[in-house]
CSV table of C-alpha atoms in Angstrom, one decimal:
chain,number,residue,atom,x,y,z
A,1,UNK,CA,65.7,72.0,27.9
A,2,UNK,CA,63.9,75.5,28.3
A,3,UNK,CA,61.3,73.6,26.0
A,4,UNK,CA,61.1,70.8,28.0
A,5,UNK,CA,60.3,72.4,31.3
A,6,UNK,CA,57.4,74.4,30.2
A,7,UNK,CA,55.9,71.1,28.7
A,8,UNK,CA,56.3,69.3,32.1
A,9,UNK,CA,54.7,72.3,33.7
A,10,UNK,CA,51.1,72.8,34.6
A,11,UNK,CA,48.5,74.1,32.4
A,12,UNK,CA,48.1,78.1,33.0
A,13,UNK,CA,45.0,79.7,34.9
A,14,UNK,CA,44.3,81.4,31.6
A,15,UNK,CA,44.6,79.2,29.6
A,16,UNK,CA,41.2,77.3,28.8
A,17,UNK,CA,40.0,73.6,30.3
A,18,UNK,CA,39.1,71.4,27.9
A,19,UNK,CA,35.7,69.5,27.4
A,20,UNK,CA,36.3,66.5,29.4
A,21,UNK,CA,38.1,68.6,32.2
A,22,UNK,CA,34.8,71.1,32.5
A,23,UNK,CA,32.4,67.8,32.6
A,24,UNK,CA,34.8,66.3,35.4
A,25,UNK,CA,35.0,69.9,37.4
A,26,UNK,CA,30.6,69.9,36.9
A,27,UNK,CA,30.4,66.7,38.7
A,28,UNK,CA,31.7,67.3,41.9
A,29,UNK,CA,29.7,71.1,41.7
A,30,UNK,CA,26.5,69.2,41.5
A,31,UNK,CA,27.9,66.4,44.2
A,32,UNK,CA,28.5,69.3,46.5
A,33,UNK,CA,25.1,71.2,45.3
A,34,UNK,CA,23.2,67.7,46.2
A,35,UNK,CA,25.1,67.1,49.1
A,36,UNK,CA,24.5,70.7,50.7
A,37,UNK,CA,21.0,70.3,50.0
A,38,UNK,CA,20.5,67.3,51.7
A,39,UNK,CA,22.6,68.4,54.9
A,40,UNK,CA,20.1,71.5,54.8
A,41,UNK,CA,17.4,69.1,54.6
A,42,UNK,CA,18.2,66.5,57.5
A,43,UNK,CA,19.0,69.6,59.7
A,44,UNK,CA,15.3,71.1,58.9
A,45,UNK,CA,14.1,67.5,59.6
A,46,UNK,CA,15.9,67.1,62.7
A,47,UNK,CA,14.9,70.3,64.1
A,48,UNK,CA,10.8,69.4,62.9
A,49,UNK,CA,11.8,66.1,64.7
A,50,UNK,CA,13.2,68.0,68.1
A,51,UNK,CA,10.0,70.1,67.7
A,52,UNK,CA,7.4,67.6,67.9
A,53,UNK,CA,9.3,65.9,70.8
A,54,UNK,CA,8.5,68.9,72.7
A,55,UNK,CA,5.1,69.2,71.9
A,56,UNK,CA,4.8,65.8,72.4
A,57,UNK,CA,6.4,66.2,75.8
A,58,UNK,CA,4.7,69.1,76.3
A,59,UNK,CA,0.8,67.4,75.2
A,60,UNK,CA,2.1,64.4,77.7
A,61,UNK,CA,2.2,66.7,80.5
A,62,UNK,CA,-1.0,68.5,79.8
A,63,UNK,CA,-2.7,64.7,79.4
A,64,UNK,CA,-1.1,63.8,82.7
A,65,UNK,CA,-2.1,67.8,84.4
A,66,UNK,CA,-5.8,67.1,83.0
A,67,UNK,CA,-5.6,63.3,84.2
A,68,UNK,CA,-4.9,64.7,87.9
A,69,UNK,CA,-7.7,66.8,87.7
A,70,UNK,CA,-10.7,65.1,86.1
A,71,UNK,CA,-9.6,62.9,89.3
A,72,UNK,CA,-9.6,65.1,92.1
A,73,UNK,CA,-12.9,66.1,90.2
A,74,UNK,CA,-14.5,62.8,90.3
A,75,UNK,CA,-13.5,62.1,93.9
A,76,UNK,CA,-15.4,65.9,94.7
A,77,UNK,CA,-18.5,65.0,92.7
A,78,UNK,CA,-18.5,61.1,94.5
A,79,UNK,CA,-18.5,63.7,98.2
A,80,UNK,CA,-21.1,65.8,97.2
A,81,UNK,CA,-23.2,62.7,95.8
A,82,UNK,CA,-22.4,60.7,99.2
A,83,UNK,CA,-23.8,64.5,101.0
A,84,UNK,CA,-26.5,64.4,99.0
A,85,UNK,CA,-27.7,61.3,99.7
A,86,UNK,CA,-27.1,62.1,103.5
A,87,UNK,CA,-29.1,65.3,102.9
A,88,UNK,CA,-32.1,63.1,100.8
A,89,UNK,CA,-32.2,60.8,103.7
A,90,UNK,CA,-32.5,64.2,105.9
A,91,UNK,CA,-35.0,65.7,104.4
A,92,UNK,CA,-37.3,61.9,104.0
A,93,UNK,CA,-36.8,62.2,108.2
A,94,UNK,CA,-38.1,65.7,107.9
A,95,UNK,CA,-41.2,64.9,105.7
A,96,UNK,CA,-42.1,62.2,108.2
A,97,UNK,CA,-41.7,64.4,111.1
A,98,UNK,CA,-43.6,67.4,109.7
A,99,UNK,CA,-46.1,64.6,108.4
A,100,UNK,CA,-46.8,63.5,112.0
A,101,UNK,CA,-46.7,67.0,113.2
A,102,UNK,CA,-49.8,68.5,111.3
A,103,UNK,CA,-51.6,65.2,111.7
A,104,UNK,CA,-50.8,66.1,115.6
A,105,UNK,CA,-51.6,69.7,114.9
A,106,UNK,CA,-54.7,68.7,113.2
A,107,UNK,CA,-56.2,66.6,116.1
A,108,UNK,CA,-55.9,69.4,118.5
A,109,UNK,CA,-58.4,72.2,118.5
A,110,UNK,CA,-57.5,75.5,116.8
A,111,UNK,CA,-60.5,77.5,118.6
A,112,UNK,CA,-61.4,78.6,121.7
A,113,UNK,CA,-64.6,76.6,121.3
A,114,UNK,CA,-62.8,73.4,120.4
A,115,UNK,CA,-60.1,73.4,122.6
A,116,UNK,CA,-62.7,74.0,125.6
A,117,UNK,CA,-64.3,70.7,123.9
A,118,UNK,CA,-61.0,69.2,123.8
A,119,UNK,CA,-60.5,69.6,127.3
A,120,UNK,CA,-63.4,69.0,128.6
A,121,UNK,CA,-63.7,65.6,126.1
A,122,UNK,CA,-60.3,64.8,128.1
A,123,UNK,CA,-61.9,65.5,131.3
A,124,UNK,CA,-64.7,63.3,131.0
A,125,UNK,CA,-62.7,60.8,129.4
A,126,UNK,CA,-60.5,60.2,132.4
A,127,UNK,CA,-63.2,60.5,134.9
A,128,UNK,CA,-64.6,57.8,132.9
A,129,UNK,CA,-61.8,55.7,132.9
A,130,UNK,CA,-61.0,56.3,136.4
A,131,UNK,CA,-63.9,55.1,137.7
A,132,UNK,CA,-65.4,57.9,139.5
A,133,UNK,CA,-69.3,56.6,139.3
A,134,UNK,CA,-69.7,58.8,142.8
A,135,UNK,CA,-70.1,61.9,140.7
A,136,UNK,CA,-72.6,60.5,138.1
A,137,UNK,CA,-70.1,60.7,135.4
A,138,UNK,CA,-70.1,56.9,134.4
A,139,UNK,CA,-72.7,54.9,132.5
A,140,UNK,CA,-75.1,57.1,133.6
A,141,UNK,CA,-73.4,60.3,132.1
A,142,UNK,CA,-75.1,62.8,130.2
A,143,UNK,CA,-75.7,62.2,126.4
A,144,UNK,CA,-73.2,65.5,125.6
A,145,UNK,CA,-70.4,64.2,128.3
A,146,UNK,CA,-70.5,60.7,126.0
A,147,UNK,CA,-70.6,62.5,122.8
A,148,UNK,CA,-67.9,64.5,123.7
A,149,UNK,CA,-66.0,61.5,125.6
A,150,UNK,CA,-66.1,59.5,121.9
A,151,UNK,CA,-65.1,62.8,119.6
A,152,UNK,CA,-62.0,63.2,122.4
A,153,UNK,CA,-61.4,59.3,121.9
A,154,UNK,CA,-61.4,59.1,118.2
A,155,UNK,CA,-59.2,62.1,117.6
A,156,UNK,CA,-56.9,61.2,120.0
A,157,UNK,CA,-57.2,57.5,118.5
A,158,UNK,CA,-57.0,58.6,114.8
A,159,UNK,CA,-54.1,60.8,115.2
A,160,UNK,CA,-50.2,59.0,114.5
A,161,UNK,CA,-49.2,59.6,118.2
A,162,UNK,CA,-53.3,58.0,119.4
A,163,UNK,CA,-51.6,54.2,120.8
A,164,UNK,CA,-49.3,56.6,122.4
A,165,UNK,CA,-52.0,58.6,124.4
């Protein structure tokens, strides 16, 4: 019986596998060797794939950020065109008005000696047109009171503001 028992026992730790036991016990080494390797490679995959969601989220919130600015930037540049514009038409008004000034400025005598001809073209002008023959002024005026009554008349006639005078 003391034979039998040691028969029905287990094989010993030192005593040696065989062939076919060492090719079975290599299998599942390499099973677990693949298997490790591919948990360690879906885990590096899944954090690359949490990674790029993040930048993704994060490049999606930059987009959005540079959206709401090149706006607000569009809508400045569309004021200061619109002010421009306002300014342009300003400054067309102030070209007209400065044109009519000087052409004013220029019809009126700069001198002493023109301005006393200015006035005294004015003078004789409206004594003309007033009708004061008494004085000899009409008709019958002096050839330098109806020289000087036509210089008076055209400058004030060529000038912008002349239908005005």
């Amino acid at each position: 019986d003391g034979h039998r028992a040691s028969s029905s026992q287990a094989p010993r730790a030192s005593a040696r596998p065989s062939r076919a036991q060492r090719e079975r016990g290599a299998e599942p080494r390499a099973e677990r060797k693949v298997a490790t390797s591919l948990a360690e490679e879906l885990r590096r995959l899944t954090r690359e794939r949490d990674s790029a969601r993040e930048h993704a989220e994060e490049a999606a919130l930059q987009l959005e950020s540079a959206r709401i600015a090149y706006d607000g930037q569009e809508r400045e540049l569309q004021a200061q065109r619109r002010h421009a514009r306002g300014i342009e038409g300003r400054l067309v008004q102030l070209e007209m008005d400065s044109a009519r000034l000087r052409a004013w400025v220029d019809s009126t005598p700069s001198t002493t000696a023109r301005v006393d001809n200015f006035l005294g073209g004015m003078l004789h002008t409206l004594q003309g047109e007033s009708g004061s023959l008494s004085r000899g002024e009409g008709p019958s005026a002096k050839p330098g009171q109806q020289r000087a009554r036509s210089d008076y008349l055209a400058s004030a006639l060529n000038s912008p503001h002349g239908n005005k005078l």
